[in-house]
mmCIF file of C-alpha atoms in Angstrom:
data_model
loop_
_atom_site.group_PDB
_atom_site.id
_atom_site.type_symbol
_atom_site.label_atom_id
_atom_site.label_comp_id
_atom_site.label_asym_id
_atom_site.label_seq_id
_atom_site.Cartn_x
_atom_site.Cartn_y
_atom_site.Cartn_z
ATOM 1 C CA UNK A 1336 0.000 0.000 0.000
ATOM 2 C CA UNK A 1337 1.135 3.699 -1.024
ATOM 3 C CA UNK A 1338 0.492 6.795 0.792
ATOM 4 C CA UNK A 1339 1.019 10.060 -0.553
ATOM 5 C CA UNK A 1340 0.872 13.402 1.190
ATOM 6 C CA UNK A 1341 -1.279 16.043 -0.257
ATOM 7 C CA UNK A 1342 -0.452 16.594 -3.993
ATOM 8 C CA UNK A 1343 1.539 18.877 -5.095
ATOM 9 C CA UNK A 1344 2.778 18.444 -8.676
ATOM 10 C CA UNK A 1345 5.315 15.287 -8.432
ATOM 11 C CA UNK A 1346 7.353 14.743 -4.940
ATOM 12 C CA UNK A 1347 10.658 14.922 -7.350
ATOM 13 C CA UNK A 1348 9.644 18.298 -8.319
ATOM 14 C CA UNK A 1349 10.946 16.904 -12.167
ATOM 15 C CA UNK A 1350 7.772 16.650 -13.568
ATOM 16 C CA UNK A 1351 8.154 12.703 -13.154
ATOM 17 C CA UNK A 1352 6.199 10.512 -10.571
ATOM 18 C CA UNK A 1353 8.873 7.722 -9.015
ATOM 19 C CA UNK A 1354 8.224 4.759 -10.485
ATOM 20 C CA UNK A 1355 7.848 2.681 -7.087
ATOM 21 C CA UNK A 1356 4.492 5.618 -6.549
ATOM 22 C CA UNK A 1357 2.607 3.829 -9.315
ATOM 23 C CA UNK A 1358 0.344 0.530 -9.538
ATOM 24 C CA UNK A 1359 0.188 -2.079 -12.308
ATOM 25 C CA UNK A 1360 -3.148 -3.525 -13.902
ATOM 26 C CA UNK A 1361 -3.000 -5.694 -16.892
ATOM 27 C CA UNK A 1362 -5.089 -7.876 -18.702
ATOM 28 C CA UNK A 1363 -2.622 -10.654 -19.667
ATOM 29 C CA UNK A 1364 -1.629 -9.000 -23.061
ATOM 30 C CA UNK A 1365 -0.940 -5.729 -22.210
ATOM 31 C CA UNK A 1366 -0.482 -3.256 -18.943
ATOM 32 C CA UNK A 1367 -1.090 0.499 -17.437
ATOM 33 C CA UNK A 1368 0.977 2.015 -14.944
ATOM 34 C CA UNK A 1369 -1.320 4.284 -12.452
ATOM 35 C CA UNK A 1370 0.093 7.122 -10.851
ATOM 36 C CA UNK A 1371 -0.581 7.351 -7.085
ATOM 37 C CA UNK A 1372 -1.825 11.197 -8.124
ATOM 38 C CA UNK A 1373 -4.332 9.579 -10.830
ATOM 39 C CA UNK A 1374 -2.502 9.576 -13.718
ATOM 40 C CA UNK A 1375 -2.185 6.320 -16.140
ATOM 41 C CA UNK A 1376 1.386 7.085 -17.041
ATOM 42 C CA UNK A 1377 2.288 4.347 -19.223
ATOM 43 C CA UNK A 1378 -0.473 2.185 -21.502
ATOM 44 C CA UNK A 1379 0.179 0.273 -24.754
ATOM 45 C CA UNK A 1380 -2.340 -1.676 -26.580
ATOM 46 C CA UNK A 1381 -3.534 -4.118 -27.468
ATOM 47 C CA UNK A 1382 0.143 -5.929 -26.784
ATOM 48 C CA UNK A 1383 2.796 -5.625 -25.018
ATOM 49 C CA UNK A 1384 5.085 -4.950 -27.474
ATOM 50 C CA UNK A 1385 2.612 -1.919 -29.197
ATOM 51 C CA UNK A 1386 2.823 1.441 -29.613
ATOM 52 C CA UNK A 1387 2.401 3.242 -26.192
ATOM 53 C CA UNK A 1388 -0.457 5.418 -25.893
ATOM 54 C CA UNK A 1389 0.564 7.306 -22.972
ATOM 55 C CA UNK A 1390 4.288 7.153 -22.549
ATOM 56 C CA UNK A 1391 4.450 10.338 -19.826
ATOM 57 C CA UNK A 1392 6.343 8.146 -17.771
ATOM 58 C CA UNK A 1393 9.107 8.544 -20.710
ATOM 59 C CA UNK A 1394 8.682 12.011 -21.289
ATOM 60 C CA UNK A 1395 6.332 14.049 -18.981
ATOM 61 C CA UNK A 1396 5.890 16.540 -21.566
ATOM 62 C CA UNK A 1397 4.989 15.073 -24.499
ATOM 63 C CA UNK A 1398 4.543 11.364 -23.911
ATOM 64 C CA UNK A 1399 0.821 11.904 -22.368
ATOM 65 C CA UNK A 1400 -1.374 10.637 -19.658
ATOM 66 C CA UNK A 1401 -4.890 10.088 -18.486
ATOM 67 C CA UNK A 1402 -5.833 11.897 -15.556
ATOM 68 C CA UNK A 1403 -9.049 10.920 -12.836
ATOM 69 C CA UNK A 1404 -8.335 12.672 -9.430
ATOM 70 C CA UNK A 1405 -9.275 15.211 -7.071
ATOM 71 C CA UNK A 1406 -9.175 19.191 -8.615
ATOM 72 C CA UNK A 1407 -8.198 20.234 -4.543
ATOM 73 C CA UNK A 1408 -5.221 18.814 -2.834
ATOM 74 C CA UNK A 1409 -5.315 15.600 -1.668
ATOM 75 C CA UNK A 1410 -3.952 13.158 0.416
ATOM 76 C CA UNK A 1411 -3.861 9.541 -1.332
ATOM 77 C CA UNK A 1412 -3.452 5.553 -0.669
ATOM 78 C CA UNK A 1413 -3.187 2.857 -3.149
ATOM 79 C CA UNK A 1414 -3.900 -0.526 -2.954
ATOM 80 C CA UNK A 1415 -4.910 -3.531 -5.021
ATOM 81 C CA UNK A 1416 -8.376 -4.908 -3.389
ATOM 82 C CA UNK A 1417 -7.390 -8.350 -1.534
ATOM 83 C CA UNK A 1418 -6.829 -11.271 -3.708
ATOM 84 C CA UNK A 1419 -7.535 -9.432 -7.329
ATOM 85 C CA UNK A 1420 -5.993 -7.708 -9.827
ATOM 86 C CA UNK A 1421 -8.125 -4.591 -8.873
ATOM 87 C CA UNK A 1422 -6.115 -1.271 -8.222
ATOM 88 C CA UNK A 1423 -7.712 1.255 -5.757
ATOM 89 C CA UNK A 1424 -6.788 4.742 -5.632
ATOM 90 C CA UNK A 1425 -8.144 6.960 -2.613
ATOM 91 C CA UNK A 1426 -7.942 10.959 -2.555
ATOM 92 C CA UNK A 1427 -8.650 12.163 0.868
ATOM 93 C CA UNK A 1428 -9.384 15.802 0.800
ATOM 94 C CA UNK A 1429 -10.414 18.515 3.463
ATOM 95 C CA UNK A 1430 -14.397 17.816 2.129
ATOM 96 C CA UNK A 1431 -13.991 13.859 2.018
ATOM 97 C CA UNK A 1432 -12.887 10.943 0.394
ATOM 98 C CA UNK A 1433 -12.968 9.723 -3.411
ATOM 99 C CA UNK A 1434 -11.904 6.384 -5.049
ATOM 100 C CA UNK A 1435 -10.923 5.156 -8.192
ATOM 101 C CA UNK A 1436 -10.892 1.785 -8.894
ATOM 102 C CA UNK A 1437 -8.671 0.499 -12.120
ATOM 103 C CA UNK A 1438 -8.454 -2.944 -13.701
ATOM 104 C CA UNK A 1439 -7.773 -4.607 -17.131
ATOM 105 C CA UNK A 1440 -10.546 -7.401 -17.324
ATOM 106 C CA UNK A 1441 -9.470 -10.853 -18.843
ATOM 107 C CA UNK A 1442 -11.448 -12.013 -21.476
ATOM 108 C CA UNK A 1443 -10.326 -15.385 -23.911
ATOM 109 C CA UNK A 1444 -10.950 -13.146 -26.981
ATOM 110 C CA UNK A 1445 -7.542 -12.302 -29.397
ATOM 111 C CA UNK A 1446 -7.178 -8.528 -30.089
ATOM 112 C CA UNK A 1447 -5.076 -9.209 -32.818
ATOM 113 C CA UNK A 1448 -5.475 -12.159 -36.005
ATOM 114 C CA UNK A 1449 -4.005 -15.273 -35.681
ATOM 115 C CA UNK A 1450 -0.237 -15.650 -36.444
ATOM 116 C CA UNK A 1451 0.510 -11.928 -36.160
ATOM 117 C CA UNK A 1452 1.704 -11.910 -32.609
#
């Protein structure tokens, strides 16, 4: 579990979240990284070995990122729910508490044809 104190812009003050501040969902074919602040940081699809489509992990400027969280500061813990695959993100604010809850769901279908990867 990660706790954060109230958010700021990054704790480096580089623009870049540490890497051990962000949780992992994945479907079995490809994978997100989720900043502790809200942010999906990294994401390629539909493989792991795709294009990114947000890479700000790479290059906070122009690499891109999805952001869900709080528009006040906010304190925040993250935490996969017991025994799943399901990432929780809480934002604990001076008016209350909010949650995000990320996952990849696993399905048997191909996202790509046969014999191409």
């Amino acid at each position: 579990m990660v706790e954060t104190p109230p958010q700021q812009d990054t704790p480096t003050g580089s623009g870049y979240l540490p890497i051990a501040e962000h949780g992992l969902i994945g479907d079995l074919r490809s994978v997100a990284l989720v900043g502790t602040n809200g942010t999906i940081d990294w994401y390629c699809c539909p493989s792991f070995d795709a294009p990114s489509v947000f890479a700000a992990i790479l290059d906070a400027e122009r690499g891109g990122s999805f952001e869900l969280a709080a528009s006040v500061p906010a304190r925040t813990k993250q935490f996969y729910f017991p025994d799943t695959n399901v990432l929780i993100t809480r934002f604990f604010t001076e008016e209350g508490v909010g949650e995000v809850q990320d996952f990849m769901p696993v399905t048997g279908r191909r996202t790509r044809p046969p014999g191409t990867g």
